[in-house]
Coordinates of C-alpha atoms in Angstrom, one line a residue:
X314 CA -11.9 41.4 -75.5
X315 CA -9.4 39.7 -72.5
X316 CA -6.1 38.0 -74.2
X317 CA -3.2 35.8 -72.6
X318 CA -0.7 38.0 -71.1
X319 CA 3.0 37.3 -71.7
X320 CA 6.4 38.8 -70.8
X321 CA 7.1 41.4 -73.2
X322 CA 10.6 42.0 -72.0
X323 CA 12.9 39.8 -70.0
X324 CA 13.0 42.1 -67.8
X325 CA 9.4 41.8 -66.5
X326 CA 10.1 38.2 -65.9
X327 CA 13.6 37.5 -64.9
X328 CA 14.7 33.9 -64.5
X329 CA 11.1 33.0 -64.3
X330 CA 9.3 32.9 -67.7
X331 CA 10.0 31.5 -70.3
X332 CA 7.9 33.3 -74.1
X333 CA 8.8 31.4 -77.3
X334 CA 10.8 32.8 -79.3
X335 CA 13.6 31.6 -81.8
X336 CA 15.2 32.8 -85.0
X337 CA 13.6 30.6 -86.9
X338 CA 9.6 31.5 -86.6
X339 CA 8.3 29.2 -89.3
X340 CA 9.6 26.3 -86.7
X341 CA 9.1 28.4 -83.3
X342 CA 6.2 26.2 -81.0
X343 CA 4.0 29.4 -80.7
X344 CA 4.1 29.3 -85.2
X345 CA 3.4 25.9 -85.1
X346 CA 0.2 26.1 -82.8
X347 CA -0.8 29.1 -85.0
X348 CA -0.8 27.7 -88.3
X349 CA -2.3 24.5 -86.9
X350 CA -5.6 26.7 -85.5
X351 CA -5.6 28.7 -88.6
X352 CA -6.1 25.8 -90.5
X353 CA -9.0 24.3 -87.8
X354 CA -12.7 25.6 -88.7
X355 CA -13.8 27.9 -86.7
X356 CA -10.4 29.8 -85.9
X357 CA -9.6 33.1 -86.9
X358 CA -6.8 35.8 -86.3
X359 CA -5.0 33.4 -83.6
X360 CA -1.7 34.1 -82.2
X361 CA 0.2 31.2 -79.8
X362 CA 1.8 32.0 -76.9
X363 CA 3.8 29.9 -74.1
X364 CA 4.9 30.4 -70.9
X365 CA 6.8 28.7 -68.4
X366 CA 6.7 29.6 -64.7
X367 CA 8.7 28.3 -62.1
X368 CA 7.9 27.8 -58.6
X369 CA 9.1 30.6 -56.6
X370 CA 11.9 31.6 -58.9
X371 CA 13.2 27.6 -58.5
X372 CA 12.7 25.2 -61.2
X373 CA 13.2 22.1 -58.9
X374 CA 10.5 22.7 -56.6
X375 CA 8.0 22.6 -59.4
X376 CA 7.2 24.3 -62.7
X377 CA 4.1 25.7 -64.0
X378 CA 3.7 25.4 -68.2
X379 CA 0.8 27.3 -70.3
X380 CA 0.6 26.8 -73.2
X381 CA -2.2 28.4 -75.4
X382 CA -4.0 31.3 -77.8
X383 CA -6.2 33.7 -78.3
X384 CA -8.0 35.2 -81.6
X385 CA -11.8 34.1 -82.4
X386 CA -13.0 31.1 -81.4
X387 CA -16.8 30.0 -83.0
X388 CA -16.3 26.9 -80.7
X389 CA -14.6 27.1 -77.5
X390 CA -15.3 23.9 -76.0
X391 CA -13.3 22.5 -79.5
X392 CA -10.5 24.6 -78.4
X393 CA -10.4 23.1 -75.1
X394 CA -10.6 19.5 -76.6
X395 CA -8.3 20.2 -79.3
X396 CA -5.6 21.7 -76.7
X397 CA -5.8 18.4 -74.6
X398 CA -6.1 15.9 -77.0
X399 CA -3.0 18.0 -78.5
X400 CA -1.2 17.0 -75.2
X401 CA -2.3 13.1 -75.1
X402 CA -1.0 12.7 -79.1
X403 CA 2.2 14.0 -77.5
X404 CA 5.1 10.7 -78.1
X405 CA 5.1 8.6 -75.3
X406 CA 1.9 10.3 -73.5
X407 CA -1.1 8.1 -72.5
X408 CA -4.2 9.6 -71.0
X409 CA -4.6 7.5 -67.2
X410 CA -7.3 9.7 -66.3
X411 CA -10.4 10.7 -68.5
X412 CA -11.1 14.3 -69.3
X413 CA -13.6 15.5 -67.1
X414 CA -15.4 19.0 -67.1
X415 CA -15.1 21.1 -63.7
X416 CA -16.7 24.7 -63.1
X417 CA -14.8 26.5 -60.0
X418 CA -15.9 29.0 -58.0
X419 CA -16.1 32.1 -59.7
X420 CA -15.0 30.9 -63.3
X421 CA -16.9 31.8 -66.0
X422 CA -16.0 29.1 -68.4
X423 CA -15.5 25.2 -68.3
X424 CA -11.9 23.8 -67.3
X425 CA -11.6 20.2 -68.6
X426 CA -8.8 18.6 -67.0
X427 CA -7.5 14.8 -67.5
X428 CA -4.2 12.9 -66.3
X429 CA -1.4 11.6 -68.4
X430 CA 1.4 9.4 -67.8
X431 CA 4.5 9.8 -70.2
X432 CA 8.1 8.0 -69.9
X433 CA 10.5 10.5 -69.1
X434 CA 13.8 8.7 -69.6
X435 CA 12.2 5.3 -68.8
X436 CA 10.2 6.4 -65.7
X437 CA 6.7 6.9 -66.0
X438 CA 5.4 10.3 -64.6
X439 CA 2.4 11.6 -63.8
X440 CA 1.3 14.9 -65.9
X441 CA -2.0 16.9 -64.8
X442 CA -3.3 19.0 -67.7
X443 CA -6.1 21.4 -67.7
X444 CA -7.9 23.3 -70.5
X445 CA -10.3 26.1 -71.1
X446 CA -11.2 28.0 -74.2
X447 CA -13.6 30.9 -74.7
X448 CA -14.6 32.9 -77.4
X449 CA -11.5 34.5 -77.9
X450 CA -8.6 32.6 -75.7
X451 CA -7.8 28.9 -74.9
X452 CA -5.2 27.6 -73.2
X453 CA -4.0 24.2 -71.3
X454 CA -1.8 24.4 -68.4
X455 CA 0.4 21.7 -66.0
X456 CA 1.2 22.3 -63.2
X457 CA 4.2 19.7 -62.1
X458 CA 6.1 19.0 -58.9
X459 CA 7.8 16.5 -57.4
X460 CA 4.9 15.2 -56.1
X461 CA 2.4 15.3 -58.3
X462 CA 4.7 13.4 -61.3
X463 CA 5.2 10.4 -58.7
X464 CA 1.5 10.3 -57.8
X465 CA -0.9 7.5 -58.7
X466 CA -2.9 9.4 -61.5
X467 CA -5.9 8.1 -60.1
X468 CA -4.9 10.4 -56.9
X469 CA -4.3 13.4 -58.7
X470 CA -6.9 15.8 -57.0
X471 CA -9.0 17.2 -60.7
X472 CA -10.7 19.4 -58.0
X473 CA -8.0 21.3 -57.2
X474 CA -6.1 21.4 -60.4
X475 CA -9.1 22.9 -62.4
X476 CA -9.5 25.6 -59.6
X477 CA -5.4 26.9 -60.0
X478 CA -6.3 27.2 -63.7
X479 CA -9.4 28.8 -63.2
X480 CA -7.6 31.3 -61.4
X481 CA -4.9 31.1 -63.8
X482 CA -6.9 32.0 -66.1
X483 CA -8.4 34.7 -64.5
X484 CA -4.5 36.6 -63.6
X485 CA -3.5 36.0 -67.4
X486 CA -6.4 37.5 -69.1
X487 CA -6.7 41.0 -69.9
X488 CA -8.8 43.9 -71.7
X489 CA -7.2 44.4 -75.6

């Protein structure tokens, strides 16, 4: 059964990932995803986890964010929805673009992937988001540079964005 890989050490990901953690667990993002599958039908044994990457080792030429979990899924594609609609209720966050389901080359699963605009500071930017969810993991992922926050969202290229998490996918999965 394939789960989300995630630094275990700093040291396997210097200066590059970020894995939730806090000393407060009960308030910790990765709790709060946890206890809000537990609680969804069809969920069982889920554990969060969150990563973010940055492009290249430099956070101002773009950053990548997953954000996900894996346990037993009865209904993946309600993962998937439940992982992007989670992003659209996020304050300030309206959806520009529809979801819309893509299957990439080699991928095994659907990737849904919409657009969002949210005020950052009072500019609106443009946020790409893609989801999958199988039996056992699902996960939504961003993908933001400089250029895709300042894009039209009717420009964003769904194509291409479901195809890196396709293959995002595919590098983060791995036998239990």
């Amino acid at each position: 059964m394939p789960a989300i890989r995630t630094p275990s050490t700093p040291s396997t990901c210097p200066k590059r990932c970020w894995a939730a953690a806090t000393n407060s667990p009960r308030t910790s993002p990765t709790r709060r995803i946890e206890d809000q599958a537990e609680g969804a039908s069809g969920y069982k044994d889920t554990k969060a986890a969150i990563g973010q990457y940055s492009l290249g080792g430099d956070a101002t030429k773009g950053t990548l964010v997953v954000s996900g979990m894996y346990g037993r899924f009865k209904n993946p594609d309600r993962a998937r929805e439940s992982l992007l609609n989670g992003a659209a209720a996020g304050e300030g966050s309206q959806i520009a673009v529809s979801p819309q389901d893509f299957h990439p080359d080699g991928a095994d699963t659907t990737v849904t992937c919409e657009v969002l605009t949210t005020d950052q500071g009072g500019t609106e930017i443009t946020v790409p988001i893609c989801a999958w969810g199988d039996g056992n993991t699902g996960a939504a992922m961003t993908e933001l540079t400089a250029a895709t926050m300042t894009l039209d969202p009717v420009e964003v290229d769904l194509d291409k964005a479901a195809a890196t998490a396709a293959r995002i996918r595919s590098e983060m999965r791995k036998p239990l």
